[in-house]
Coordinates of C-alpha atoms in Angstrom, one line a residue:
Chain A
X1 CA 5.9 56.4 47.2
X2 CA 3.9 59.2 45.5
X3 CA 1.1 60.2 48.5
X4 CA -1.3 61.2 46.4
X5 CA -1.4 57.9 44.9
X6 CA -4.7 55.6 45.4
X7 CA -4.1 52.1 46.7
X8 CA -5.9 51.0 44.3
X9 CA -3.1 52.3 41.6
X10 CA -0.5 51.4 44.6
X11 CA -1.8 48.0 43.8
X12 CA -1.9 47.8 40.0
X13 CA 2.3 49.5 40.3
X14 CA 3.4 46.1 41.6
X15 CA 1.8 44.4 39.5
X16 CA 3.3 46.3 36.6
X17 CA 6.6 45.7 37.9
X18 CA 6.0 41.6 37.4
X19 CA 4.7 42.1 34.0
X20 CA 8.1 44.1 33.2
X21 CA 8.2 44.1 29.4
X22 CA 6.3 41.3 28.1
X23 CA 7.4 38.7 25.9
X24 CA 10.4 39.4 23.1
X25 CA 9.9 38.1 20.2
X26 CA 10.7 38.8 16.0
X27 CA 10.0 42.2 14.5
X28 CA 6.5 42.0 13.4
X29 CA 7.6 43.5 10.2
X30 CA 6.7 40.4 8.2
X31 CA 3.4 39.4 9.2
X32 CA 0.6 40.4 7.1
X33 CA -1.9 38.2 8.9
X34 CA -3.4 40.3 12.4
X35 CA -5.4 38.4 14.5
X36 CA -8.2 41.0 14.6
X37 CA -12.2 41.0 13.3
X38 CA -10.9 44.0 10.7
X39 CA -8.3 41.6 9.2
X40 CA -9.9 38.7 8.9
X41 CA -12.7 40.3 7.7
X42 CA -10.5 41.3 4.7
X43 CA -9.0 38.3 4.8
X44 CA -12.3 36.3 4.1
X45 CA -13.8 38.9 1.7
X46 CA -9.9 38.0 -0.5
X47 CA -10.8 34.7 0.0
X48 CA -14.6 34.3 -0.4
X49 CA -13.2 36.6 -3.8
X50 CA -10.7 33.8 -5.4
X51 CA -13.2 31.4 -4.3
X52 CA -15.7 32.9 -7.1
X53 CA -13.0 33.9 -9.4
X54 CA -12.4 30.5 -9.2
X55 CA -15.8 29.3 -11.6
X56 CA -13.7 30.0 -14.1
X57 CA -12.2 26.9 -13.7
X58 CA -15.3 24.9 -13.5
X59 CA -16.1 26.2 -16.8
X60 CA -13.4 25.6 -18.3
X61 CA -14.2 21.5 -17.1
X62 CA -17.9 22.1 -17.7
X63 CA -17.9 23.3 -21.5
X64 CA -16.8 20.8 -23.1
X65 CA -19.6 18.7 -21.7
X66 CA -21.9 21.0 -23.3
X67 CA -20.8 21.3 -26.7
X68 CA -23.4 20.8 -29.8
X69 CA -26.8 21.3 -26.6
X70 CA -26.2 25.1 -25.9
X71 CA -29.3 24.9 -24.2
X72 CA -31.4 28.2 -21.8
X73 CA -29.6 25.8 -18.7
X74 CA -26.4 25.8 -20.4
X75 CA -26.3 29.5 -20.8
X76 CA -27.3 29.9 -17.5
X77 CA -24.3 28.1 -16.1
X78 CA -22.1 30.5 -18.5
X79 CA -23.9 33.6 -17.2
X80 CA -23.8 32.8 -13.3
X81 CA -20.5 31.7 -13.4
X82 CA -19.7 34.8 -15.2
X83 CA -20.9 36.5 -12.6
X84 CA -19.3 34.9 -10.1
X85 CA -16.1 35.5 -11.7
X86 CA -16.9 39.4 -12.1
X87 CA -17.8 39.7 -8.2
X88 CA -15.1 37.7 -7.1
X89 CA -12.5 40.3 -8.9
X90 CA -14.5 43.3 -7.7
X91 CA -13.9 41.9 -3.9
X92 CA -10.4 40.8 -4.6
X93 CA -9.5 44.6 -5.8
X94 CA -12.0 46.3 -3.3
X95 CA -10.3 44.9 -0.2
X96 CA -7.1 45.3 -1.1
X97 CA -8.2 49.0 -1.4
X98 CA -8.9 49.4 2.4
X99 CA -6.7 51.3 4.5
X100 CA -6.7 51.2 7.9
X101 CA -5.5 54.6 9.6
X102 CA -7.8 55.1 12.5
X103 CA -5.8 53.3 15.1
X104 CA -3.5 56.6 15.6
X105 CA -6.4 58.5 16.5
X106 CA -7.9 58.7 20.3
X107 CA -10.1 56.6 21.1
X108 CA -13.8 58.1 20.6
X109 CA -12.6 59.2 17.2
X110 CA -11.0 56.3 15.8
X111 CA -13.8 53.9 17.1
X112 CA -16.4 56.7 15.5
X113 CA -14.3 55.9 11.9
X114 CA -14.1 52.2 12.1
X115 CA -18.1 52.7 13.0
X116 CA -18.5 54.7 10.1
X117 CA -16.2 52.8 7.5
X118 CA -17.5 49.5 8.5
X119 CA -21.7 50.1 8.6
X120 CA -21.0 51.8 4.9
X121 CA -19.3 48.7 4.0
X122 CA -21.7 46.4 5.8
X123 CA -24.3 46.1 3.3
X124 CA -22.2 45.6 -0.1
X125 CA -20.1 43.3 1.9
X126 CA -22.6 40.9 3.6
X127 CA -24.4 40.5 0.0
X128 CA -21.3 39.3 -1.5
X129 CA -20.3 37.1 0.7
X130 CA -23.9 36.0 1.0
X131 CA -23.9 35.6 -2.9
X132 CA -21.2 33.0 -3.3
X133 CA -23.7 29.7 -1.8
X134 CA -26.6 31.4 -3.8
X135 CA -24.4 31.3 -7.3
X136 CA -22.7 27.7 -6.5
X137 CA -26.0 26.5 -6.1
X138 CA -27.7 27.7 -9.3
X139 CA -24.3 26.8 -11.4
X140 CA -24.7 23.3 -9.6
X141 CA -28.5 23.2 -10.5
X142 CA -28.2 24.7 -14.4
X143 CA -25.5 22.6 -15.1
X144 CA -27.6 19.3 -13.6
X145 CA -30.6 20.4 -15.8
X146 CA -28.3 21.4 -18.7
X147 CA -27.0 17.6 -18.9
X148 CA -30.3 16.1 -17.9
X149 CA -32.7 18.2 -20.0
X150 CA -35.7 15.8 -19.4
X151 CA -35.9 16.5 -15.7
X152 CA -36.4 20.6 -16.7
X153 CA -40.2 20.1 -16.5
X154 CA -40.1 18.1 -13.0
X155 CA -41.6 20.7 -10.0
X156 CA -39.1 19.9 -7.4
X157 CA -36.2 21.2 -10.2
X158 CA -38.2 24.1 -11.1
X159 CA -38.5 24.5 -7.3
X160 CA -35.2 24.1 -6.3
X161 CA -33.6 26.6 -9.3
X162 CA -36.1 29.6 -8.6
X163 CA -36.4 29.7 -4.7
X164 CA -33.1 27.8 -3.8
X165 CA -30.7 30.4 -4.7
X166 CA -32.4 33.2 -3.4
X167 CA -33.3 31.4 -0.5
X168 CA -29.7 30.5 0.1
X169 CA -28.5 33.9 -0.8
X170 CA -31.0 35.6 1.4
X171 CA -30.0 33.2 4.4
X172 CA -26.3 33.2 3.8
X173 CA -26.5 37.1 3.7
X174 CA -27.8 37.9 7.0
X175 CA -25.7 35.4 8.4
X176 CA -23.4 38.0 7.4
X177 CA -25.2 41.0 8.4
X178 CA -25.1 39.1 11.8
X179 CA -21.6 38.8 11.9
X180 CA -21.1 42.4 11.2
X181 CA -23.6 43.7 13.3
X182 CA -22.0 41.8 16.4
X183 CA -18.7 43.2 15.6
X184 CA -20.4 46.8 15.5
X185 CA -22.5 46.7 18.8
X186 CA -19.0 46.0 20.2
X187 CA -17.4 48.9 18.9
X188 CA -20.7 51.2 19.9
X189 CA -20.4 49.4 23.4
X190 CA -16.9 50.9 23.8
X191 CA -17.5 54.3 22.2
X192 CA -20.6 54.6 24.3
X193 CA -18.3 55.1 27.5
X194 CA -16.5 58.4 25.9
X195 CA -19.5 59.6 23.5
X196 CA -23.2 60.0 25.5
X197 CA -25.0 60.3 22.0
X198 CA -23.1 56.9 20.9
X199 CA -24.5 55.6 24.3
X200 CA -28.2 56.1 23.2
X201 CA -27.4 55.2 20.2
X202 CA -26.0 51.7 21.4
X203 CA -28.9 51.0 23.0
X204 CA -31.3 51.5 20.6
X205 CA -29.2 49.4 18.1
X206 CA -29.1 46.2 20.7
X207 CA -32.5 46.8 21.1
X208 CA -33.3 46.6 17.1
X209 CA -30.7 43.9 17.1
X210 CA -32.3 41.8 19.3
X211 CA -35.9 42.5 17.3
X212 CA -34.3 41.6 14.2
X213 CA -33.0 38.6 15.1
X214 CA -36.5 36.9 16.8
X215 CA -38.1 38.4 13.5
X216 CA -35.8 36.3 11.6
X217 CA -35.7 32.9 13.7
X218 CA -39.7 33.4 13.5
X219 CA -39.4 33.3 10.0
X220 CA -37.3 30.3 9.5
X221 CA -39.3 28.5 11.8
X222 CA -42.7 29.3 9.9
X223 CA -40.7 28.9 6.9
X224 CA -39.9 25.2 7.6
X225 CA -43.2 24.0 9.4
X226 CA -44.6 25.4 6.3
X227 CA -42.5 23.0 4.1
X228 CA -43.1 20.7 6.8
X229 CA -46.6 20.8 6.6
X230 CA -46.5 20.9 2.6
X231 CA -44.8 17.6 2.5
X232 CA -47.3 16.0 4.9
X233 CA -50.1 17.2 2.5
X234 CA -48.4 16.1 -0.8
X235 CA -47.8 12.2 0.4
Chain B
X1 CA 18.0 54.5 1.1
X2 CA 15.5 52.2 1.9
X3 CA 17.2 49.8 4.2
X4 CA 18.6 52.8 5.9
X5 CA 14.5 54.2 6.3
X6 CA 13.9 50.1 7.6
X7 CA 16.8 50.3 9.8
X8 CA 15.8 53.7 11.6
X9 CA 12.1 52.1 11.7
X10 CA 13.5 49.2 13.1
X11 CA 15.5 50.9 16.0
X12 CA 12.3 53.4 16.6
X13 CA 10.3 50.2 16.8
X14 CA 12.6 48.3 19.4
X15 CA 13.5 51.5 21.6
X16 CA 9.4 52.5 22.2
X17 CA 8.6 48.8 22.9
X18 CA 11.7 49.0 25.7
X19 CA 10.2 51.9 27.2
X20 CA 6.5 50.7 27.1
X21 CA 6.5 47.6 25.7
X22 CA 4.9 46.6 29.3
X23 CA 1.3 48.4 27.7
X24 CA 0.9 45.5 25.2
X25 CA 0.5 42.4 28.0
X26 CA -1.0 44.7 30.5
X27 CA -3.4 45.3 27.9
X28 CA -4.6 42.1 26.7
X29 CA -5.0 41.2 30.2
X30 CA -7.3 43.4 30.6
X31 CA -9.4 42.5 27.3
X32 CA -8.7 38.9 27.5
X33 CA -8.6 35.5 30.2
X34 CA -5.5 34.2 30.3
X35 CA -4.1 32.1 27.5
X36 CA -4.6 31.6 23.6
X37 CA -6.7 34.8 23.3
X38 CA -4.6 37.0 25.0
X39 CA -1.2 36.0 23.2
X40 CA -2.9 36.4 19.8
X41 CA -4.5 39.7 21.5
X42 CA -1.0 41.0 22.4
X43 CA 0.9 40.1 19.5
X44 CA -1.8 42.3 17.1
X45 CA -0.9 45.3 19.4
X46 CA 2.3 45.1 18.3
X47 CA 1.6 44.6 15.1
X48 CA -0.6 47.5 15.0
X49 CA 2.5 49.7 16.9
X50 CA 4.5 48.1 13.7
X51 CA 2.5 49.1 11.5
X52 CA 0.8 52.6 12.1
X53 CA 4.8 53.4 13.3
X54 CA 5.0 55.4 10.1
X55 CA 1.8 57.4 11.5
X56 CA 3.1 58.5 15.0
X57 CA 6.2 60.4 13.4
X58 CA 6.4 62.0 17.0
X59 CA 3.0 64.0 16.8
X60 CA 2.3 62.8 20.2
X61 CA 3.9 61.5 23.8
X62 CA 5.2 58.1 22.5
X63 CA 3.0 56.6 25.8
X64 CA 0.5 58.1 23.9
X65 CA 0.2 56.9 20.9
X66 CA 0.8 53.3 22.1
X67 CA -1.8 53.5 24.7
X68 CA -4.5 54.9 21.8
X69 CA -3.0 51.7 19.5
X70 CA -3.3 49.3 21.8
X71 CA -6.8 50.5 23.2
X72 CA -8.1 50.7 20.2
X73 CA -6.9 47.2 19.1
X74 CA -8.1 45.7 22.2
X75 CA -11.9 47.4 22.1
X76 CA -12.1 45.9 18.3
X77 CA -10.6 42.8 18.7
X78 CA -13.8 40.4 18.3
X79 CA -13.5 37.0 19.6
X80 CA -16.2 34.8 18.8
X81 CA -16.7 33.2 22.2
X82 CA -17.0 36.4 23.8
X83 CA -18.9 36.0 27.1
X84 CA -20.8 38.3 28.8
X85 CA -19.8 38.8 32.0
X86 CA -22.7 39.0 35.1
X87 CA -22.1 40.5 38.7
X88 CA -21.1 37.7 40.7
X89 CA -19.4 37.9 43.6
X90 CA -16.0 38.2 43.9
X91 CA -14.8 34.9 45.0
X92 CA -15.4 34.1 41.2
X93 CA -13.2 36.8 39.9
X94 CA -10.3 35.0 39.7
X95 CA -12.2 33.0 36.6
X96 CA -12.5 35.9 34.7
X97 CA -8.8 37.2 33.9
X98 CA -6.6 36.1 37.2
X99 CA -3.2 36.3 36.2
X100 CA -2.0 34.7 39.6
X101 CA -4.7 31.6 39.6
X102 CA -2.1 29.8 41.8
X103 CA -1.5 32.6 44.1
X104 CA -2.6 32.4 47.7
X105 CA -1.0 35.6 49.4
X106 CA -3.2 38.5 50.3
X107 CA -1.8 40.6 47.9
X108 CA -2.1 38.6 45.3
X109 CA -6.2 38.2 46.0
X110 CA -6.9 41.8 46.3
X111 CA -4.9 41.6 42.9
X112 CA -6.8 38.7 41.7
X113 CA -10.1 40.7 42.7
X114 CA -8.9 44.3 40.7
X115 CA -8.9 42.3 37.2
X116 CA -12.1 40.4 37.8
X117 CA -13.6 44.1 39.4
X118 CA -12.1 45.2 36.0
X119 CA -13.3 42.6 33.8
X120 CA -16.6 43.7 35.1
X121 CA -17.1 47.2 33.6
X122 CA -18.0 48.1 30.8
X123 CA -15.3 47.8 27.5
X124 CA -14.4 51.5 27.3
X125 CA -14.8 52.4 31.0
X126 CA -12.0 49.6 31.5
X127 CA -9.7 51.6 29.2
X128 CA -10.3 54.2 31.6
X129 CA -9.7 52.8 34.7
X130 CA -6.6 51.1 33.1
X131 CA -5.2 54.6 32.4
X132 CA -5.9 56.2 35.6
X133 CA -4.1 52.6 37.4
X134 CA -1.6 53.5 35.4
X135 CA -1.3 56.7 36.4
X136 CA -1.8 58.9 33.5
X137 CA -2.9 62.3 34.0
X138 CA -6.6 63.8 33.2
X139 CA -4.9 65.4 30.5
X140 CA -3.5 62.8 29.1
X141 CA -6.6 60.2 29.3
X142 CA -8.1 63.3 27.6
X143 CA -5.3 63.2 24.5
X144 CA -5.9 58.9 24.4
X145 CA -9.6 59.0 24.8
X146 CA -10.5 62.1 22.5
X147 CA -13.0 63.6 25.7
X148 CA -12.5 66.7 27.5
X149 CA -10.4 66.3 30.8
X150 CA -13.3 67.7 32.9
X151 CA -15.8 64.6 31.1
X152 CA -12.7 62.1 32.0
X153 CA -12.7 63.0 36.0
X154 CA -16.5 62.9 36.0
X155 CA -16.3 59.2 34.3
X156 CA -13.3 58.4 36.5
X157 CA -15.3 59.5 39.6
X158 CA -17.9 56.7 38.7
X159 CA -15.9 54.3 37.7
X160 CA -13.8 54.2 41.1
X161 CA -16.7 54.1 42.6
X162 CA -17.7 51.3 41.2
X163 CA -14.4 49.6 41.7
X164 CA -14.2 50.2 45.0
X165 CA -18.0 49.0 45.6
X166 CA -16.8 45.8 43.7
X167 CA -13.2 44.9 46.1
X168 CA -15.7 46.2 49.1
X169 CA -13.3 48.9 50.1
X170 CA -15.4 50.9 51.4
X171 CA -13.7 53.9 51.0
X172 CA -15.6 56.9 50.4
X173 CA -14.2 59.0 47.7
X174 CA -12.0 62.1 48.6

């Protein structure tokens, strides 16, 4: 027994010893799918990308339907879905274009790169994956009004195609931002205990965090006693 | 060529997991309760040993490396039902991330007690403590955690401290 050793490491030895070498199993040379936020991350961005590449083939079902009324609406459905198809190839070849190198490093410095890599991604990322409710829903709503053009004029259409998509893109995005920003904190959390600036600096981000978040709730709540209240008047 | 590069990447693979293989388990029982969490936990560490293999090419101790892999892994491995852990008393610490639930021996509760005092700090200062239980040098805490040896005993000093505060000890530090 080494005397200079602390029971408390005397304790931790024997349990060592039980664990031995953990479970055997297959090579992991195979398996492309990890388990952690920074792959499935990538994983949903791939996915959230065929997703939009896949309005390509609602339009090829949906033109036929509008042949000989080329209408604004049909266009609309064209353009959006173009879109959709553009962004979804963008994130399908972006992610496939991250590396991930930092886990070689020691700790402070590879947590400081996933930090850095993953708050310069943050914002492209969470508005494309916010994007992809926003443009299903206006493709959904153009291509209603484009085979029912009489119901254009009605208010609750109008209604529905200018503040639904943004509504939902602007919702479905900092769901996103959310998402990343929890992932972050926890990585600033653990850098904090090796990096004294990163421990102000985690502090200050819960802090804004937190701020951000009543912000928002306040806002969705005044946002639906407002509609609430609307509703009550109109009747 | 290139089944002879797999081969020798294959035999490198298999002869650092024989010699430390022990880090990946001991790892996600640190980061993880018991169960679904920490088998997924453990089998990205050696996923991420798989696959940043190509990286280590010897530039460190091989302890070294996996230690930074599988730290790093653990500290950014999200799971969505993370929960925030409070300072209860002890007698609850075998909730947390007991690996002898069952156990009733003495040795095994003061066992029991050390992974729910660990489960109690902080993310990074656990990968600390982890590495001094396991014995590693201030040097080479240093090399994993990318401080200065003289900011790892000054942590080190706190955190057994704490530890010991937590399992009531009581033993003043030397």
């Amino acid at each position: 027994m080494n005397p200079q050793r602390d029971e408390l490491q005397e304790l931790w030895r024997k349990e060592s010893t039980d664990i031995g070498v953990g479970a055997k199993g297959p090579l992991p040379k195979g398996e492309a799918a990890g388990r952690a936020e920074a792959s499935r991350l990538r994983r949903s961005v791939r996915r959230d990308g065929w997703l939009k590449i896949g309005a390509l083939l609602f339009l090829g079902a949906a033109l036929p339907l509008f042949a000989g009324r080329f209408s604004a609406a049909a266009w609309g459905v064209l353009g959006f879905s173009l879109l959709a198809v553009v962004l979804g190839i963008f994130q399908v070849a972006w992610s496939s274009s991250w590396r991930q190198e930092s886990a070689s490093l020691p700790l402070a410095a590879s947590l400081a790169a996933d930090l850095e890599v993953w708050r310069r991604r943050r914002p492209a990322l969470a508005v494309l994956l916010g994007a992809t409710p926003a443009l299903a829903w206006q493709v959904y709503q153009l291509a209603y009004l484009a085979l029912n053009p009489g119901r254009s004029g009605r208010l609750v259409n109008l209604l529905f195609l200018t503040a639904g998509g943004p509504l939902l893109w602007l919702l479905a995005t900092w769901r996103q931002w959310a998402r990343l920003e929890a992932w972050l904190l926890q990585v600033e959390g653990a850098l904090a205990a090796f990096d004294e600036n990163a421990a102000a600096n985690y502090l200050l981000a819960r802090r804004r965090a937190t701020k951000r978040t009543v912000l928002i709730a306040a806002l969705l709540l005044a946002l639906l006693l407002t509609g609430t209240l609307l509703y009550w008047l109109a009747k | 060529m290139d089944e002879n590069a797999d081969k020798q990447r294959e035999e490198a693979y298999l002869g650092l997991l024989a010699q430390h293989g022990r880090i990946a388990p001991a790892v996600a029982r640190l980061y993880t309760p018991p169960g679904e969490d920490a088998a997924d936990l453990e089998q990205e560490i050696r996923l991420q040993w798989w696959r940043s293999l190509a990286g280590f090419a010897g530039r460190a101790k091989a302890s070294t490396w996996m230690y930074q892999v599988a730290l790093h892994t653990a500290l950014t491995f999200l799971r969505r039902r993370r929960r925030r852990l409070r300072p209860e008393s002890l007698e609850h610490a075998g909730n947390v991330a007991d690996p002898f639930p069952h156990a009733g021996g003495r040795e095994d509760r003061r066992r029991s007690a050390l992974h729910g005092a660990l489960a109690r700090l902080e993310p990074g200062e656990r990968a600390l403590a982890y590495l001094w239980l396991e014995e590693c040098s201030h040097e080479e805490i240093a090399a994993v955690s990318g401080i200065s040896a003289n900011a790892v005993g000054v942590r080190l000093h706190r955190i057994r401290k704490r530890l010991k505060e937590m399992l009531g000890t009581g033993e003043e530090e030397r």
